[in-house]
Coordinates of C-alpha atoms and ligand atoms in Angstrom, one line a residue:
X157 CA -0.1 -0.1 0.0
X158 CA 1.3 3.2 -1.0
X159 CA 1.1 5.0 2.5
X160 CA 2.3 2.1 4.2
X161 CA 0.1 0.3 6.8
X162 CA 1.7 -1.5 9.3
X163 CA -0.3 -2.2 11.9
X164 CA -0.1 -0.5 15.4
X165 CA 3.6 -0.8 16.2
X166 CA 4.6 1.1 13.1
X167 CA 1.9 3.6 13.4
X168 CA 2.8 4.1 17.2
X169 CA 6.7 4.5 15.7
X170 CA 5.5 7.2 13.6
X171 CA 3.6 8.8 16.3
X172 CA 6.5 9.4 18.6
X173 CA 8.1 10.9 15.2
X174 CA 5.3 13.4 14.6
X175 CA 6.2 17.1 14.3
X176 CA 4.7 20.3 13.5
X177 CA 5.9 19.9 10.0
X178 CA 4.2 16.6 9.4
X179 CA 0.8 17.7 10.4
X180 CA -0.1 20.9 9.6
X181 CA -1.3 22.9 12.8
X182 CA -3.6 24.9 10.6
X183 CA -5.4 21.8 9.3
X184 CA -6.0 20.9 13.2
X185 CA -7.4 24.2 13.6
X186 CA -9.6 24.0 10.6
X187 CA -11.5 21.0 12.3
X188 CA -12.4 23.4 15.2
X189 CA -13.5 26.1 13.0
X190 CA -17.1 25.3 13.3
X191 CA -17.0 25.8 17.1
X192 CA -15.0 29.0 17.1
X193 CA -17.9 30.6 18.9
X194 CA -18.3 27.9 21.4
X195 CA -14.5 27.7 22.1
X196 CA -14.3 31.5 22.9
X197 CA -16.8 31.0 25.4
X198 CA -14.7 28.1 26.8
X199 CA -11.7 29.9 26.8
X200 CA -13.3 32.9 28.4
X201 CA -15.1 30.4 31.1
X202 CA -11.8 29.0 31.8
X203 CA -10.1 32.1 32.0
X204 CA -12.7 33.6 34.6
X205 CA -12.4 30.5 36.8
X206 CA -8.7 30.9 36.9
X207 CA -9.0 34.5 37.9
X208 CA -11.6 33.9 40.4
X209 CA -9.2 31.1 41.9
X210 CA -6.7 33.8 42.6
X211 CA -8.7 35.7 44.8
X212 CA -9.0 33.4 48.0
X213 CA -5.7 33.8 49.4
X214 CA -6.0 37.6 49.1
X215 CA -9.1 37.2 51.4
X216 CA -7.2 35.2 53.6
X217 CA -4.6 38.0 53.7
X218 CA -7.3 40.5 54.4
X219 CA -8.9 38.7 57.1
X220 CA -5.6 38.1 59.0
X221 CA -4.1 41.6 58.3
X222 CA -7.1 43.7 58.3
X223 CA -10.4 42.4 59.9
X224 CA -8.6 40.5 62.7
X225 CA -6.7 43.4 63.9
X226 CA -9.7 46.0 63.4
X227 CA -11.9 43.5 65.2
X228 CA -14.4 44.3 62.4
X229 CA -16.8 41.1 62.7
X230 CA -18.9 42.5 59.6
X231 CA -15.7 42.7 57.4
X232 CA -15.0 39.2 58.8
X233 CA -18.4 37.9 57.9
X234 CA -18.2 39.6 54.4
X235 CA -14.9 37.9 53.7
X236 CA -15.7 34.5 55.1
X237 CA -18.8 34.7 53.0
X238 CA -17.0 35.6 49.7
X239 CA -14.7 32.6 50.6
X240 CA -17.6 30.3 50.1
X241 CA -18.9 32.4 47.3
X242 CA -16.0 32.5 45.0
X243 CA -15.9 28.8 44.7
X244 CA -19.3 28.5 44.3
X245 CA -19.3 31.0 41.1
X246 CA -16.0 29.2 39.7
X247 CA -17.7 25.8 40.2
X248 CA -20.7 27.0 38.1
X249 CA -18.4 28.4 35.3
X250 CA -16.5 24.8 35.6
X251 CA -19.7 22.9 34.9
X252 CA -20.8 25.2 32.0
X253 CA -17.1 24.6 30.9
X254 CA -17.0 21.3 30.9
X255 CA -20.3 21.0 29.2
X256 CA -19.2 23.0 26.4
X257 CA -15.6 21.4 26.3
X258 CA -17.3 18.0 25.8
X259 CA -19.7 19.3 23.4
X260 CA -17.1 20.7 21.1
X261 CA -14.8 17.7 21.5
X262 CA -17.7 15.5 20.6
X263 CA -18.8 17.6 17.5
X264 CA -15.2 17.6 16.1
X265 CA -15.2 13.8 16.9
X266 CA -18.6 13.1 14.9
X267 CA -17.3 15.1 12.2
X268 CA -14.1 13.2 12.0
X269 CA -15.6 9.9 12.6
X270 CA -18.0 10.8 9.6
X271 CA -15.5 12.0 7.2
X272 CA -13.2 8.8 7.7
X273 CA -16.4 6.8 7.4
X274 CA -17.2 8.3 4.1
X275 CA -13.9 7.7 2.8
X276 CA -13.4 4.3 3.9
X277 CA -16.6 3.7 2.3
X278 CA -15.2 4.8 -0.9
X279 CA -11.9 2.7 -0.7
X280 CA -11.3 -0.4 -3.1
X281 CA -11.2 -3.9 -1.7
X282 CA -7.4 -3.9 -2.0
X283 CA -7.2 -1.5 1.1
X284 CA -9.2 -3.8 3.2
X285 CA -7.4 -7.0 2.5
X286 CA -4.3 -5.1 2.9
X287 CA -5.0 -3.8 6.5
X288 CA -4.7 -5.5 9.7
X289 CA -7.8 -6.3 11.0
X290 CA -9.3 -4.2 13.8
X291 CA -7.0 -1.5 12.6
X292 CA -9.7 0.4 10.7
X293 CA -11.8 0.0 13.6
X294 CA -9.4 1.4 15.9
X295 CA -8.7 4.3 13.9
X296 CA -12.5 5.4 13.9
X297 CA -13.0 4.4 17.2
X298 CA -10.0 4.9 19.8
X299 CA -7.8 7.3 17.6
X300 CA -10.9 9.6 17.4
X301 CA -11.7 9.3 21.1
X302 CA -8.3 10.8 21.8
X303 CA -9.3 14.1 20.3
X304 CA -11.5 14.5 23.5
X305 CA -8.2 14.8 25.3
X306 CA -6.7 17.2 23.1
X307 CA -9.5 19.5 23.3
X308 CA -9.8 19.3 27.1
X309 CA -6.4 18.5 28.5
X310 CA -4.1 20.6 25.7
X311 CA -6.3 23.7 24.5
X312 CA -8.4 24.4 27.5
X313 CA -6.0 23.4 30.6
X314 CA -2.8 25.0 28.6
X315 CA -4.5 28.4 28.4
X316 CA -6.0 28.2 32.0
X317 CA -2.6 27.1 33.3
X318 CA -0.4 29.7 31.3
X319 CA -3.2 32.5 32.8
X320 CA -2.7 30.8 36.4
X321 CA 1.2 31.0 36.3
X322 CA 1.4 34.4 34.9
X323 CA -1.1 36.1 37.3
X324 CA 0.0 34.0 40.1
X325 CA 3.5 35.5 39.6
X326 CA 2.5 39.1 39.2
X327 CA 0.5 38.6 42.6
X328 CA 3.6 37.0 44.4
X329 CA 5.9 40.0 43.3
X330 CA 3.4 42.5 44.3
X331 CA 3.0 40.9 47.7
X332 CA 6.9 40.8 48.3
X333 CA 9.3 40.8 45.6
X334 CA 12.2 39.5 47.7
X335 CA 10.1 36.4 48.6
X336 CA 8.9 36.1 45.3
X337 CA 12.5 35.9 43.8
X338 CA 12.8 33.1 46.6
X339 CA 10.3 31.2 45.6
X340 CA 11.1 31.2 41.9
X341 CA 14.3 30.3 42.6
X342 CA 13.5 27.0 44.3
X343 CA 11.1 26.2 41.5
X344 CA 13.3 24.2 39.4
X345 CA 13.6 21.8 42.4
X346 CA 9.9 20.8 42.2
X347 CA 9.7 21.1 38.4
X348 CA 12.6 19.1 37.2
X349 CA 12.0 15.8 39.0
X350 CA 8.1 16.0 38.4
X351 CA 9.4 16.5 34.5
X352 CA 11.8 13.6 34.6
X353 CA 9.0 11.3 36.1
X354 CA 6.6 12.4 33.7
X355 CA 9.0 11.1 30.9
X356 CA 9.1 7.6 32.3
X357 CA 5.4 7.4 33.0
X358 CA 5.1 8.6 29.5
X359 CA 7.4 5.7 28.0
X360 CA 5.4 2.9 30.4
X361 CA 2.1 4.2 29.2
X362 CA 2.8 3.7 25.5
X363 CA 4.4 0.5 26.2
X364 CA 1.3 -0.6 28.2
X365 CA -1.1 0.6 25.4
X366 CA 0.7 -1.5 22.8
X367 CA 0.7 -4.7 24.8
X368 CA -3.0 -4.0 25.6
X369 CA -3.7 -3.4 21.8
X370 CA -1.7 -6.8 21.0
X371 CA -3.8 -8.6 23.8
X372 CA -7.0 -7.3 22.4
X373 CA -5.9 -8.1 18.6
X374 CA -4.9 -11.5 20.0
X375 CA -8.1 -11.9 21.9
X376 CA -10.2 -11.1 18.9
X377 CA -8.5 -13.7 17.0
X378 CA -8.4 -16.2 19.4
X379 CA -12.3 -16.1 20.1
X380 CA -13.2 -15.3 16.7
X381 CA -15.3 -18.0 15.4
X382 CA -12.9 -19.1 12.7
X383 CA -10.2 -19.0 15.4
X384 CA -11.9 -20.6 18.1
X385 CA -12.7 -23.5 15.7
X386 CA -8.9 -23.7 14.9
X387 CA -7.9 -23.8 18.0
X388 CA -10.0 -26.6 18.8
X389 CA -9.4 -28.5 16.0
X390 CA -5.6 -28.2 16.4
X391 CA -6.1 -28.7 20.2
X392 CA -3.7 -25.8 20.7
X393 CA -5.7 -24.5 23.8
X394 CA -2.6 -25.1 26.1
X395 CA -0.3 -23.1 23.7
X396 CA -3.0 -20.4 23.4
X397 CA -3.2 -19.9 27.2
X398 CA 0.8 -19.6 27.8
X399 CA 0.7 -17.0 25.2
X400 CA -2.1 -15.1 26.4
X401 CA -0.7 -15.7 30.0
X402 CA 2.7 -14.3 29.2
X403 CA 0.9 -11.2 27.8
X404 CA -1.6 -11.0 30.3
X405 CA 1.7 -10.8 33.3
X406 CA 3.1 -8.3 31.2
X407 CA 0.2 -6.0 31.2
X408 CA 0.0 -6.6 34.9
X409 CA 3.6 -5.8 35.3
X410 CA 3.5 -2.6 33.4
X411 CA 0.3 -1.4 35.2
X412 CA 2.3 -1.9 38.5
X413 CA 5.3 -0.2 37.3
X414 CA 3.2 2.6 36.1
X415 CA 1.4 2.8 39.5
X416 CA 4.7 2.7 41.3
X417 CA 6.1 5.9 39.5
X418 CA 3.0 7.7 40.0
X419 CA 3.4 6.9 43.6
X420 CA 6.9 8.1 43.7
X421 CA 5.8 11.4 41.6
X422 CA 3.0 11.8 44.5
X423 CA 5.5 11.5 47.0
X424 CA 7.9 14.1 45.6
X425 CA 5.2 16.6 45.5
X426 CA 4.1 15.7 49.0
X427 CA 7.6 16.1 50.4
X428 CA 8.5 18.8 48.4
X429 CA 5.5 20.9 48.9
X430 CA 5.8 21.3 52.4
X431 CA 9.7 22.0 52.0
X432 CA 9.0 25.0 49.8
X433 CA 6.2 26.4 52.3
X434 CA 8.8 25.9 55.0
X435 CA 11.3 28.0 53.0
X436 CA 8.9 30.5 52.7
X437 CA 7.8 30.5 56.4
X438 CA 11.6 30.6 57.6
X439 CA 12.1 33.8 55.2
X440 CA 8.6 35.2 55.5
X441 CA 8.7 34.7 59.5
X442 CA 12.0 36.4 59.6
X443 CA 10.5 39.7 57.6
X444 CA 7.6 39.6 59.8
X445 CA 9.7 39.6 63.2
X446 CA 11.9 42.4 61.3
X447 CA 8.2 44.2 60.7
X448 CA 9.1 44.1 56.9
X449 CA 6.1 41.7 56.1
X450 CA 2.4 41.0 57.5
X451 CA 1.4 37.8 58.6
X452 CA -1.4 37.5 56.0
X453 CA 1.0 38.1 53.2
X454 CA 2.9 35.1 54.1
X455 CA -0.2 32.9 54.5
X456 CA -1.2 34.3 51.0
X457 CA 2.0 33.7 49.8
X458 CA 2.4 29.8 50.9
X459 CA -1.2 29.7 49.2
X460 CA -0.2 30.9 45.8
X461 CA 2.9 28.7 45.7
X462 CA 0.7 25.7 46.0
X463 CA -1.1 27.0 42.8
X464 CA 2.3 27.6 41.1
X465 CA 4.3 24.5 41.1
X466 CA 1.9 22.1 39.6
X467 CA 0.9 24.2 36.7
X468 CA 4.6 25.2 35.7
X469 CA 5.2 21.2 35.8
X470 CA 2.2 20.6 33.4
X471 CA 3.3 23.6 31.2
X472 CA 7.0 21.8 31.0
X473 CA 5.6 18.8 29.8
X474 CA 3.5 20.5 27.1
X475 CA 5.8 19.2 24.4
X476 CA 4.8 15.4 25.2
X477 CA 1.3 16.2 25.2
X478 CA 1.6 18.1 21.8
X479 CA 3.7 15.4 20.4
X480 CA 0.8 12.8 21.4
X481 CA -1.8 15.0 20.2
X482 CA -0.1 15.6 16.5
X483 CA 0.4 11.7 16.6
X484 CA -3.3 11.0 16.8
X485 CA -3.9 13.8 14.6
X486 CA -1.6 12.6 11.8
X487 CA -2.9 9.0 11.9
X488 CA -6.5 10.3 11.4
X489 CA -5.3 12.4 8.8
X490 CA -3.6 9.4 7.0
X491 CA -6.9 7.9 6.6
X492 CA -8.7 11.1 5.7
X493 CA -6.4 11.5 2.7
X494 CA -6.2 7.9 1.4
X495 CA -7.1 8.1 -1.9
X496 CA -9.2 5.0 -3.4
X497 CA -7.7 3.2 -6.0
X498 CA -10.6 2.6 -7.9
X499 CA -12.9 6.2 -8.7
X500 CA -15.6 7.6 -10.5
X501 CA -13.7 8.9 -13.6
X502 CA -14.6 12.8 -14.0
X503 CA -17.6 13.1 -16.5
X504 CA -18.3 9.3 -16.4
X505 CA -22.0 8.8 -17.2
X506 CA -24.5 6.1 -16.3
X507 CA -24.3 2.9 -17.5
X508 CA -27.9 2.4 -19.2
X509 CA -29.9 -0.8 -18.5
X510 CA -27.4 -3.4 -20.2
X511 CA -28.1 -6.9 -21.8
X512 CA -25.1 -8.1 -20.3
X513 CA -22.4 -8.9 -22.9
X514 CA -18.9 -8.7 -21.4
X515 CA -15.5 -8.4 -23.2
X516 CA -12.3 -8.8 -21.6
X517 CA -9.6 -7.4 -23.6
X518 CA -5.9 -8.1 -22.8
X519 CA -6.5 -7.6 -19.3
X520 CA -3.6 -7.8 -17.0
X521 CA -3.5 -7.3 -13.2
X522 CA -0.8 -7.1 -10.3
X523 CA -1.4 -6.7 -6.6
X524 CA 1.9 -5.3 -6.2
X525 CA 4.0 -4.1 -9.0
X526 CA 5.9 -6.4 -11.2
X527 CA 3.9 -9.4 -10.0
X528 CA 1.3 -10.1 -12.5
X529 CA -1.5 -12.2 -11.1
X530 CA -3.5 -11.9 -14.3
X531 CA -1.5 -11.3 -17.8
X532 CA -3.2 -10.8 -21.2
X533 CA -6.7 -12.4 -20.5
X534 CA -9.0 -11.9 -23.3
X535 CA -12.5 -13.4 -23.7
X536 CA -15.8 -12.6 -24.6
X537 CA -19.3 -13.6 -23.1
X538 CA -22.5 -12.8 -25.3
X539 CA -25.6 -11.8 -23.2
X540 CA -27.1 -14.6 -21.5
X541 CA -24.1 -16.9 -21.7
X542 CA -22.6 -18.9 -19.0
X543 CA -19.0 -19.0 -18.7
X544 CA -17.0 -21.3 -16.3
X545 CA -13.5 -20.7 -14.9
X546 CA -11.8 -23.6 -13.6
X547 CA -8.1 -23.8 -12.9
X548 CA -5.6 -24.8 -9.7
X549 CA -5.9 -22.6 -6.6
X550 CA -4.1 -19.3 -6.9
X551 CA -4.6 -19.0 -10.4
X552 CA -6.2 -15.8 -10.5
X553 CA -9.9 -16.9 -10.7
X554 CA -11.2 -14.6 -7.8
X555 CA -9.0 -11.7 -8.9
X556 CA -10.6 -12.0 -12.6
X557 CA -14.2 -12.0 -11.4
X558 CA -13.5 -8.9 -8.8
X559 CA -12.6 -6.9 -12.0
X560 CA -16.1 -6.9 -13.4
X561 CA -17.5 -4.7 -11.0
X562 CA -14.2 -2.8 -10.4
X563 CA -13.4 -4.2 -6.9
X564 CA -10.1 -3.7 -8.5
X565 CA -9.4 -2.1 -11.8
X566 CA -6.9 -4.0 -14.2
X567 CA -3.3 -2.6 -14.5
X568 CA -3.9 -2.9 -18.6
X569 CA -6.4 -3.8 -20.8
X570 CA -9.9 -3.0 -20.6
X571 CA -13.2 -4.3 -19.6
X572 CA -16.2 -3.6 -21.8
X573 CA -19.8 -4.3 -20.9
X574 CA -22.3 -4.0 -23.6
X575 CA -19.6 -1.9 -25.6
X576 CA -19.1 0.4 -22.4
X577 CA -15.6 0.7 -21.0
X578 CA -16.2 -0.3 -17.1
X579 CA -13.9 2.7 -16.1
X580 CA -15.8 5.3 -18.2
X581 CA -19.1 4.8 -16.5
X582 CA -20.5 5.7 -13.1
X583 CA -19.4 2.9 -10.4
X584 CA -23.0 3.1 -8.7
X585 CA -24.7 2.3 -12.3
X586 CA -22.3 -0.3 -13.1
X587 CA -22.4 -2.1 -9.6
X588 CA -26.3 -1.9 -9.6
X589 CA -26.3 -4.3 -12.5
X590 CA -23.9 -6.8 -11.5
X591 CA -24.3 -9.4 -8.4
X592 CA -21.8 -11.4 -6.6
X593 CA -22.3 -14.5 -4.7
X594 CA -19.5 -15.6 -3.1
X595 CA -18.2 -18.8 -1.4
X596 CA -18.9 -17.5 2.3
X597 CA -22.1 -16.0 1.8
X598 CA -21.9 -13.1 4.1
X599 CA -25.1 -12.1 6.2
X600 CA -25.3 -9.1 8.5
X601 CA -26.2 -9.7 12.3
X602 CA -29.5 -8.5 11.4
X603 CA -33.0 -9.9 10.5
X604 CA -33.5 -12.0 7.3
X605 CA -35.5 -9.3 6.3
X606 CA -32.7 -6.5 6.5
X607 CA -30.3 -8.8 5.0
X608 CA -32.5 -9.0 1.9
X609 CA -33.5 -5.6 1.7
X610 CA -29.7 -5.1 1.3
X611 CA -30.2 -5.9 -2.4
X612 CA -33.2 -3.9 -3.0
X613 CA -34.4 -1.3 -0.1
X614 CA -37.8 -0.8 -1.4
X615 CA -38.5 -4.6 -2.2
X616 CA -42.1 -5.7 -1.4
X617 CA -43.4 -8.4 0.5
X618 CA -44.5 -10.2 -2.7
X619 CA -40.9 -9.4 -4.2
X620 CA -39.3 -11.0 -0.8
X621 CA -41.5 -13.9 -1.2
X622 CA -40.8 -14.6 -4.8
X623 CA -37.1 -14.3 -4.5
X624 CA -37.3 -16.7 -1.6
X625 CA -39.2 -19.2 -3.3
X626 CA -36.9 -19.1 -6.5
X627 CA -34.0 -19.4 -4.1
X628 CA -35.8 -22.6 -2.1
X629 CA -35.3 -20.7 1.1
X630 CA -38.9 -19.8 1.4
X631 CA -40.3 -22.8 3.6
X632 CA -37.0 -22.4 5.8
X633 CA -37.9 -18.7 6.6
X634 CA -41.7 -19.2 7.2
X635 CA -40.4 -22.1 9.7
X636 CA -38.7 -19.7 11.6
X637 CA -40.3 -18.3 14.9
X638 CA -40.4 -14.6 13.7
X639 CA -40.3 -15.2 9.8
X640 CA -38.6 -12.6 7.9
X641 CA -38.2 -10.6 11.2
X642 CA -36.0 -13.4 12.8
X643 CA -32.5 -12.3 13.4
X644 CA -29.9 -14.3 11.3
X645 CA -27.3 -16.0 13.6
X646 CA -29.2 -15.5 17.0
X647 CA -28.8 -18.7 19.2
X648 CA -30.8 -21.3 18.3
X649 CA -31.4 -20.2 14.8
X650 CA -28.2 -20.3 13.1
X651 CA -28.1 -21.0 9.5
X652 CA -26.4 -23.9 8.0
X653 CA -24.1 -23.5 5.5
X654 CA -26.7 -24.2 2.4
X655 CA -29.3 -21.9 3.9
X656 CA -27.3 -19.0 4.2
X657 CA -26.1 -19.6 0.5
X658 CA -29.6 -19.8 -0.6
X659 CA -30.5 -16.5 1.3
X660 CA -27.7 -14.9 -0.6
X661 CA -29.0 -16.3 -3.8
X662 CA -32.6 -15.0 -2.8
X663 CA -30.7 -11.4 -2.3
X664 CA -28.9 -11.6 -5.6
X665 CA -32.2 -12.6 -7.2
X666 CA -33.8 -9.5 -5.7
X667 CA -31.2 -7.4 -7.0
X668 CA -32.2 -9.0 -10.3
X669 CA -28.9 -8.3 -12.2
X670 CA -28.0 -8.9 -16.0
X671 CA -24.7 -10.1 -15.0
X672 CA -24.0 -12.6 -12.1
X673 CA -20.7 -13.3 -10.6
X674 CA -20.7 -16.4 -8.9
X675 CA -17.9 -18.4 -6.9
X676 CA -19.6 -21.8 -6.1
X677 CA -18.7 -23.1 -2.7
X678 CA -16.4 -25.8 -2.0
X679 CA -17.6 -26.7 1.3
X680 CA -19.3 -29.9 0.9
X681 CA -23.0 -29.6 1.6
X682 CA -25.3 -32.9 2.4
X683 CA -26.6 -33.9 -0.8
X684 CA -30.3 -32.6 -0.2
X685 CA -29.0 -29.1 0.6
X686 CA -26.7 -29.6 -2.2
X687 CA -29.6 -30.2 -4.7
X688 CA -31.6 -27.0 -3.2
X689 CA -28.5 -24.7 -3.5
X690 CA -28.1 -26.2 -7.1
X691 CA -31.6 -25.6 -8.1
X692 CA -31.8 -22.1 -6.6
X693 CA -28.6 -21.3 -8.6
X694 CA -30.1 -22.5 -11.4
X695 CA -33.2 -20.0 -11.1
X696 CA -30.7 -17.4 -10.5
X697 CA -28.5 -17.9 -13.3
X698 CA -31.7 -17.8 -15.8
X699 CA -31.3 -15.5 -18.4
X700 CA -28.3 -13.6 -17.0
X701 CA -24.8 -13.6 -18.1
X702 CA -22.9 -15.5 -15.6
X703 CA -19.4 -15.6 -15.0
X704 CA -18.7 -18.7 -12.5
X705 CA -15.8 -20.0 -10.7
X706 CA -17.0 -23.7 -11.1
X707 CA -16.8 -26.4 -8.5
X708 CA -19.5 -28.7 -9.6
X709 CA -19.5 -31.0 -12.7
X710 CA -23.1 -29.9 -13.5
X711 CA -21.9 -26.3 -13.7
X712 CA -19.1 -26.9 -16.3
X713 CA -21.3 -29.2 -18.0
X714 CA -24.0 -26.8 -18.5
X715 CA -21.5 -23.7 -19.3
X716 CA -21.4 -22.3 -22.8
X717 CA -17.8 -22.1 -22.5
X718 CA -15.1 -23.3 -20.0
X719 CA -12.0 -21.1 -19.4
X720 CA -9.0 -22.9 -17.8
X721 CA -7.0 -20.5 -15.8
X722 CA -3.0 -21.3 -15.1
X723 CA -0.7 -19.0 -13.6
X724 CA -2.9 -16.0 -14.5
X725 CA -3.3 -16.8 -18.1
X726 CA -6.0 -18.5 -19.9
X727 CA -4.4 -22.0 -21.2
X728 CA -7.4 -23.3 -22.5
X729 CA -11.1 -22.7 -23.3
X730 CA -14.2 -24.5 -25.2
X731 CA -16.7 -26.8 -23.9
X732 CA -16.3 -29.6 -21.5
X733 CA -16.7 -32.2 -24.7
X734 CA -13.9 -30.3 -26.7
X735 CA -11.4 -30.1 -24.0
X736 CA -11.7 -33.6 -23.2
X737 CA -10.7 -34.2 -26.8
X738 CA -7.8 -31.7 -26.6
X739 CA -6.3 -33.6 -23.9
X740 CA -4.7 -30.8 -21.9
X741 CA -4.9 -29.3 -18.4
X742 CA -8.5 -29.7 -18.3
X743 CA -8.7 -33.1 -19.2
X744 CA -5.8 -34.2 -16.8
X745 CA -7.5 -32.4 -13.9
X746 CA -10.7 -34.1 -15.0
X747 CA -9.1 -37.3 -15.0
X748 CA -7.2 -37.2 -12.2
X749 CA -9.4 -35.8 -9.4
X750 CA -12.8 -35.9 -10.8
X751 CA -13.4 -38.9 -13.2
X752 CA -12.9 -41.1 -10.3
X753 CA -15.3 -39.4 -8.0
X754 CA -18.3 -39.4 -10.6
X755 CA -18.1 -43.3 -10.7
X756 CA -18.4 -43.2 -7.0
X757 CA -20.8 -40.8 -6.2
X758 CA -23.5 -39.5 -8.8
X759 CA -23.3 -37.7 -11.7
X760 CA -24.5 -34.3 -10.3
X761 CA -22.2 -34.4 -7.3
X762 CA -19.3 -31.9 -6.5
X763 CA -16.6 -31.5 -9.1
X764 CA -13.6 -31.0 -7.1
X765 CA -10.9 -30.9 -9.4
X766 CA -10.1 -27.2 -8.4
X767 CA -8.5 -26.4 -5.1
Ligands
LIG140 P1 -7.8 -18.2 -7.2 O1 -9.3 -17.6 -6.9 O2 -7.7 -18.7 -8.5 O3 -7.5 -19.4 -6.2 P2 -6.7 -15.6 -6.6 O4 -7.1 -14.7 -7.6 O5 -7.3 -15.5 -5.3 O6 -6.7 -17.2 -7.2 O7 -5.1 -15.3 -6.4 C1 -4.3 -15.4 -7.3 C2 -3.0 -14.7 -6.8 O8 -3.2 -13.5 -6.4 C3 -2.7 -15.8 -5.8 O9 -1.5 -16.0 -5.9 C4 -2.8 -15.0 -4.6 O10 -1.6 -15.2 -3.6 C5 -2.6 -13.6 -5.0 N1 -3.8 -12.6 -4.3 C6 -5.0 -12.6 -4.2 N2 -5.6 -11.7 -3.3 C7 -4.4 -10.8 -3.2 C8 -4.3 -9.4 -2.5 N3 -5.2 -8.7 -1.7 N4 -3.0 -9.0 -2.4 C9 -2.1 -9.8 -2.8 N5 -2.2 -10.9 -3.5 C10 -3.3 -11.4 -3.8

């Protein structure tokens, strides 16, 4: 892939390296542009809160230096009242600010999720086959989740903290400039260890996140249906348990270390805080004794100090936070910028209703440059013809059928439908007229009806019935407790392989395409379901141009033409009889793997000459 997907690890690597150059700040800011008004209010609220927070120490000073010496109970009551009222006001501002914060953050997240979703919908299949499973979901959910912290912790709290630090320093100097200098000189003693600890914490946290992500990915694989089955069939429970156990332990160890570092961090603050206060009291106390300072000023001073150290620490760690935030945006932007490989050509017109003639002309295709999976493929199919594709596994059959609806585009050559180059018509109008029924018929975890309506949103009840009847699945659907409204795959109502296939066939029938692309299932159904699926397929293929990857004898026998693919080229073509006479690859495959079987089983059974 062009932009290099490498899963979490590589992305994590990029995250640390992300700089302003890679991610334009202007672009990040543009995300917030629609919320400008709300952001201004947030900043004002935050600043208001910060300023109000500066007042209480001054009130304490007034109480000690003025109200008490003057024995003014009224002033005392008034100041004490203020001490309660101010936090109340700032608390309310805080609630409003928090609400707005979340609203802006969630708004930006909603917009980003939507734009990523839209862009991912436009990607061609190669994107999904090349990304690590779960990565797409992770970017759409977790990475975007991180935006929330960017808004709250970075933008808002940084601003407030800058205001707090500068106003506090100003007030300290106003109270007593000598003491202020002392306080600032000891500041590094507080801040530097904190900064170091934060660095270690950051490293540990990244590591923990990576291990956790690995653990989730593993769990998803191990407990996914296929993974769970594989584990059981290969009786690998013990090994899986050991592997998981090691990871599980690693998570615990890392969390413990993280927590311990956190405790040390708190202890530093706990010890250094009183140390600073002690120095202030020694120096300030001495000044009071000398008569150069009031008691109230010292108390206020000590209170301000507490407000100074932690914001300075946070600000000094700003670069780490900014780095993380840039990384998050970089990962998001990468997805936003990803260009789909298959795109509607500008000025592409609608493909009119087709009859279904296909012409493949000198088509080559490579997933990665230089490795042609298909080379110089040419064939034609008249409207209504059935073309069967056979050949060894890996010959390129699935790749070839994927080209018809432009799941990927040929690297060379053209594909025409009714004389229209598929690249020159709109994707929507092309795909609307082609249906795929693949080996693993995918059904959404939804009702039978929803799964059918996926093909035709406005299908009537009669149309549903008709499609189901033709797909030989009507009786089965009727026998479900909730009929069409039964969930697919819900406990107790799981569908068998044959039923799923017939439902997929009903879905394709509803779409009623002129061109049908079929990948016959290799899974062996019992003969009764097999017969049903076969009958349903016959209904589906009726009067349509069909391109089928054939695994059954009946299919090749009834095909108008058979194309034999080997290593990406058509090595033979003709009817079953012609090619038997030609005595080439087809005849060989037929004799070694298939003729045998027909004698033992019956004529209409699976032809397993492929794969
Ligand atoms: P068939 O359907 O005949 O078994 P395929 O079309 O699935 O063959 O595969 C043809 C070749 O292309 C194989 O060598 C396969 O490994 C390769 N291939 C298939 N899908 C991809 C993909 N998404 N990315 C890279 N290579 C692929």
